[in-house]
């Protein structure tokens, strides 16, 4: 049985108190960490992937929970995934987001896990997400105590991949985050939260907290879709995910598009070549297929998760095309992912 190491659990009553605790307890030195639902942190601490002398619980901060609509849709970072998945407003205005959230793990973990936690979920790798004994047997990897990235041994960086399913979809919807730290509050686009580095994958300091996610009202008129590839129809992390949103005029012309790929790099990747190929074009099957083919340029899957990297790269085109076809109401012509809303 894997057991948690010894640590102090402290409860914060407000965001400002939590930020002050993280700063005082040495979050920047790795001595303190925040926890909301704990579905990522507790297993990581059991396997000794992550360590902390002090864990600051955010569960009692009421301001971090709830879904509010005043044109824009604002979701508190501590709102559980199951709450978002079943929320009437989310399902009506942003059904692809509800599908993305519904694809995460299993119902018991969605009852505990939070949206903010899923956005900040640790990057994953075949050589990292193992027991302590397994990792020690290969002399560890760069992401922990070693000096070599076993995915690419000659590389000077870590190639662990982004594991968040909500991030590609929220990025496609143009969502903005509120981040609060010792220096105050700031707004950042979802895609701006991430760095292309498997170890330092978040573009925020350890003392900062994501407190809210805001989806602009304009995104509700965009047609969106979410597709996810994994070995099993539930539980498993993605080996590829696609969040797509199209702004289509009444005559069928694509005014704009946003497409983000998950699990192909250390951050959600914007399929920029595909977007450029769609702007100003009619939403026909031929146009969508040609744009989807370009998505492969932006994806560099490596041997750090399930399935062969070459095959995962080839499937990028197929899944992007299926997502785009769903956006415009064309038959997907592929097996539909099993995470459908009921």
C-alpha positions in Angstrom: 0.0 0.0 0.0 1.3 3.5 -0.9 1.1 5.9 2.0 1.3 9.6 2.2 4.4 11.1 3.8 4.1 13.2 6.9 3.1 16.8 6.4 1.1 19.5 8.1 -2.4 20.3 6.7 -3.5 23.9 7.1 -6.8 25.4 6.1 -7.1 28.8 4.5 -10.3 30.8 5.0 -9.7 33.2 2.1 -7.7 33.5 -1.1 -5.5 36.2 0.5 -4.8 34.0 3.5 -3.9 31.0 1.2 -1.5 33.1 -0.8 0.1 34.5 2.4 0.5 31.0 3.8 2.1 29.7 0.6 4.6 32.5 0.6 5.3 32.2 4.3 5.7 28.4 4.2 8.1 28.4 1.2 6.0 27.4 -1.8 8.7 28.7 -4.2 11.2 26.4 -2.5 8.9 23.4 -2.8 8.1 23.2 0.9 4.4 24.1 0.6 1.6 23.3 -1.9 -2.1 24.1 -2.3 -4.7 21.4 -2.5 -8.3 21.6 -3.6 -9.8 18.2 -4.5 -6.5 16.4 -4.2 -7.1 13.9 -7.0 -3.7 14.7 -8.5 -1.6 15.9 -5.5 -2.4 13.0 -3.1 -1.4 10.2 -5.5 1.7 12.2 -6.6 2.7 12.6 -2.9 2.1 8.9 -2.3 4.4 8.0 -5.2 6.9 10.7 -4.0 6.5 12.6 -7.3 5.7 15.7 -5.3 6.7 16.6 -1.8 5.6 19.2 0.7 6.1 19.9 4.4 2.9 21.9 4.5 -0.2 21.5 2.4 -2.7 24.4 2.3 -6.3 23.4 1.8 -8.4 25.6 -0.3 -11.6 23.6 0.2 -13.1 26.0 2.7 -12.9 29.2 0.6 -16.5 29.9 -0.5 -15.4 32.5 -3.1 -13.7 29.9 -5.2 -16.8 27.8 -5.8 -19.8 28.2 -8.1 -20.9 29.1 -11.6 -22.1 32.6 -12.3 -23.6 33.9 -15.5 -23.9 37.6 -16.4 -23.4 37.3 -20.1 -19.9 35.9 -19.5 -19.8 32.6 -17.7 -17.5 32.6 -14.7 -16.6 29.3 -12.9 -14.8 29.3 -9.6 -11.6 27.4 -9.6 -12.8 25.1 -6.8 -16.0 24.1 -8.6 -16.1 20.3 -8.9 -15.9 18.8 -12.4 -19.2 16.9 -11.8 -20.9 20.2 -11.0 -19.7 21.7 -14.3 -20.5 18.5 -16.2 -24.2 18.6 -15.1 -24.8 22.4 -15.0 -27.7 23.4 -17.2 -26.1 26.7 -18.2 -22.8 25.0 -19.2 -24.5 22.2 -21.1 -26.7 24.7 -23.0 -24.2 27.4 -23.9 -20.9 25.4 -24.0 -21.8 21.7 -24.5 -18.3 20.9 -25.8 -16.8 22.1 -22.4 -19.3 19.8 -20.6 -18.2 16.9 -22.8 -14.5 17.7 -22.1 -15.1 17.7 -18.4 -17.2 14.6 -18.6 -14.3 12.8 -20.2 -12.0 13.3 -17.2 -11.3 10.2 -15.1 -14.3 8.6 -13.4 -17.4 9.9 -11.6 -16.0 9.5 -8.1 -12.9 11.5 -9.0 -15.0 14.1 -10.9 -17.0 14.5 -7.7 -13.7 15.5 -5.9 -11.6 17.1 -8.6 -11.9 20.8 -9.5 -11.6 22.8 -12.7 -8.7 24.8 -11.3 -6.9 21.6 -10.3 -7.4 20.0 -13.7 -5.9 23.1 -15.4 -2.9 22.9 -13.2 -2.6 19.1 -13.3 1.0 17.8 -13.4 2.5 16.8 -16.7 2.8 13.1 -17.4 5.4 10.7 -18.8 5.9 6.9 -19.0 9.2 7.3 -17.2 7.8 9.5 -14.5 4.4 8.2 -13.5 5.7 5.1 -11.9 6.4 3.9 -8.3 9.4 5.1 -6.4 11.2 1.8 -6.8 10.6 1.7 -10.6 11.9 5.2 -11.0 15.0 4.5 -8.8 15.8 1.4 -10.9 16.4 3.6 -14.0 18.3 6.3 -11.9 15.2 8.5 -12.1 14.5 11.0 -14.9 15.1 14.7 -15.4 11.6 15.6 -14.0 12.6 14.3 -10.6 16.0 13.6 -9.2 17.9 12.5 -12.4 19.6 14.4 -15.1 18.4 12.6 -18.3 15.1 12.8 -20.1 14.6 9.1 -21.0 12.2 10.1 -23.8 14.9 12.0 -25.5 18.2 11.3 -23.7 20.2 13.8 -25.7 17.7 16.6 -25.0 18.5 19.3 -22.5 14.8 19.6 -21.5 12.0 17.4 -20.1 9.3 16.3 -22.6 6.5 15.2 -20.2 3.2 16.0 -21.8 0.3 18.2 -20.8 -2.5 16.1 -19.1 -5.3 18.5 -18.8 -8.5 17.8 -20.8 -10.2 21.1 -19.8 -7.3 23.3 -21.0 -7.5 22.6 -24.8 -11.3 23.2 -24.8 -11.2 26.3 -22.6 -8.4 27.7 -24.8 -10.5 27.1 -27.9 -13.4 29.0 -26.2 -11.1 32.0 -25.5 -11.4 31.6 -21.7 -9.5 33.9 -19.4 -8.1 33.1 -15.9 -7.9 35.1 -12.8 -4.6 34.5 -11.0 -3.9 35.9 -7.6 -0.5 36.0 -5.9 1.5 38.2 -3.5 1.8 40.9 -6.1 -2.0 41.1 -6.6 -4.4 39.9 -9.2 -3.9 39.5 -12.9 -5.8 38.2 -15.9 -4.3 35.6 -18.3 -5.6 33.7 -21.3 -5.9 30.0 -20.6 -3.1 29.2 -23.1 -1.0 31.8 -21.4 -1.0 29.6 -18.2 1.4 27.1 -19.8 5.0 26.8 -20.8 6.6 24.4 -23.2 8.6 22.6 -20.5 7.6 19.3 -18.9 9.0 20.4 -15.5 8.2 24.1 -15.3 5.0 23.7 -17.2 3.0 26.5 -15.5 3.6 30.2 -16.3 2.8 31.2 -12.7 4.8 31.1 -9.5 4.0 28.5 -6.9 2.7 31.2 -4.6 0.0 32.2 -7.2 -3.5 30.6 -7.3 -5.9 30.3 -10.2 -9.1 31.5 -8.7 -11.6 31.8 -11.5 -12.2 30.9 -15.2 -14.2 33.2 -17.3 -15.6 32.3 -20.8 -16.7 35.4 -22.7 -20.3 35.6 -23.9 -19.2 35.9 -27.5 -17.9 32.3 -27.4 -21.4 31.0 -26.9 -22.2 31.6 -30.6 -19.1 29.7 -31.7 -19.7 26.1 -32.7 -17.4 23.9 -30.7 -16.4 20.2 -30.3 -14.1 18.1 -28.1 -12.6 14.8 -29.1 -10.3 12.7 -26.9 -8.2 9.6 -27.7 -7.3 7.1 -25.0 -7.1 3.3 -24.7 -10.2 2.9 -22.6 -13.5 4.9 -22.8 -13.1 6.2 -19.2 -10.5 6.6 -16.4 -7.5 6.9 -18.7 -5.6 10.2 -19.4 -5.7 11.4 -22.9 -3.0 10.5 -25.4 -4.5 13.1 -27.7 -7.3 15.6 -27.3 -8.8 18.2 -29.6 -10.7 21.3 -28.6 -12.1 23.2 -31.6 -14.4 26.2 -32.0 -15.6 27.8 -35.2 -17.2 31.2 -35.8 -19.4 30.5 -38.8 -21.4 33.2 -40.7 -25.0 32.7 -41.8 -23.8 31.9 -45.4 -21.5 29.1 -44.1 -18.2 31.1 -44.3 -15.8 30.5 -41.5 -15.1 33.9 -40.0 -12.6 32.6 -37.4 -11.4 29.4 -35.7 -9.5 28.3 -32.6 -8.1 24.8 -32.4 -6.0 23.4 -29.5 -4.3 20.0 -29.2 -3.8 18.3 -25.8 -1.3 15.6 -24.8 1.0 16.1 -27.8 3.5 18.5 -26.0 4.2 20.0 -22.6 1.4 22.5 -23.2 -1.9 22.8 -25.1 -0.7 23.4 -28.7 -2.5 25.9 -31.0 -3.1 24.4 -34.5 -2.2 27.7 -36.1 -1.7 26.4 -39.7 -5.2 24.8 -39.6 -6.8 28.0 -38.3 -5.2 30.1 -41.1 -6.5 27.7 -43.7 -10.0 28.0 -42.4 -10.4 31.7 -42.1 -12.6 33.2 -44.8 -13.3 29.8 -46.4 -16.6 27.9 -46.8 -17.3 25.2 -44.2 -17.2 22.4 -46.7 -15.9 18.9 -46.1 -13.0 19.5 -48.5 -11.9 22.7 -46.7 -12.1 21.0 -43.3 -10.1 18.0 -44.4 -7.4 20.2 -45.9 -7.2 22.3 -42.7 -7.1 19.2 -40.5 -4.1 17.8 -42.5 -2.1 20.9 -41.5 -2.6 20.2 -37.8 0.1 17.5 -38.0 2.6 20.3 -38.3 1.9 21.6 -34.8 1.9 18.2 -33.1 5.1 16.5 -32.0 4.0 13.5 -29.9 6.8 11.5 -28.4 7.3 8.1 -26.8 6.1 9.3 -23.4 2.6 7.8 -23.1 0.4 5.1 -24.5 0.4 4.0 -28.1 3.2 4.6 -30.6 4.1 8.2 -31.1 4.0 7.9 -34.9 0.5 6.6 -34.9 -0.6 9.3 -32.4 0.8 11.9 -34.8 -1.1 10.4 -37.7 -4.4 10.3 -35.7 -4.1 14.1 -35.0 -5.3 14.8 -38.5 -8.2 12.4 -38.2 -9.4 13.7 -34.9 -9.1 17.4 -35.9 -11.1 16.7 -39.0 -13.8 14.9 -36.9 -14.0 17.8 -34.5 -14.3 20.3 -37.3 -17.0 18.3 -39.0 -18.9 18.1 -35.7 -18.7 21.8 -35.3 -20.4 22.5 -38.7 -22.9 19.6 -38.4 -21.3 17.2 -40.9 -21.2 13.4 -40.2 -18.0 12.7 -38.3 -17.3 9.5 -40.2 -15.3 8.2 -37.3 -16.2 6.3 -34.1 -17.6 8.9 -31.7 -15.8 9.1 -28.4 -17.7 7.4 -25.6 -17.8 10.4 -23.3 -21.2 11.6 -24.5 -23.5 13.7 -22.3 -26.7 12.0 -21.1 
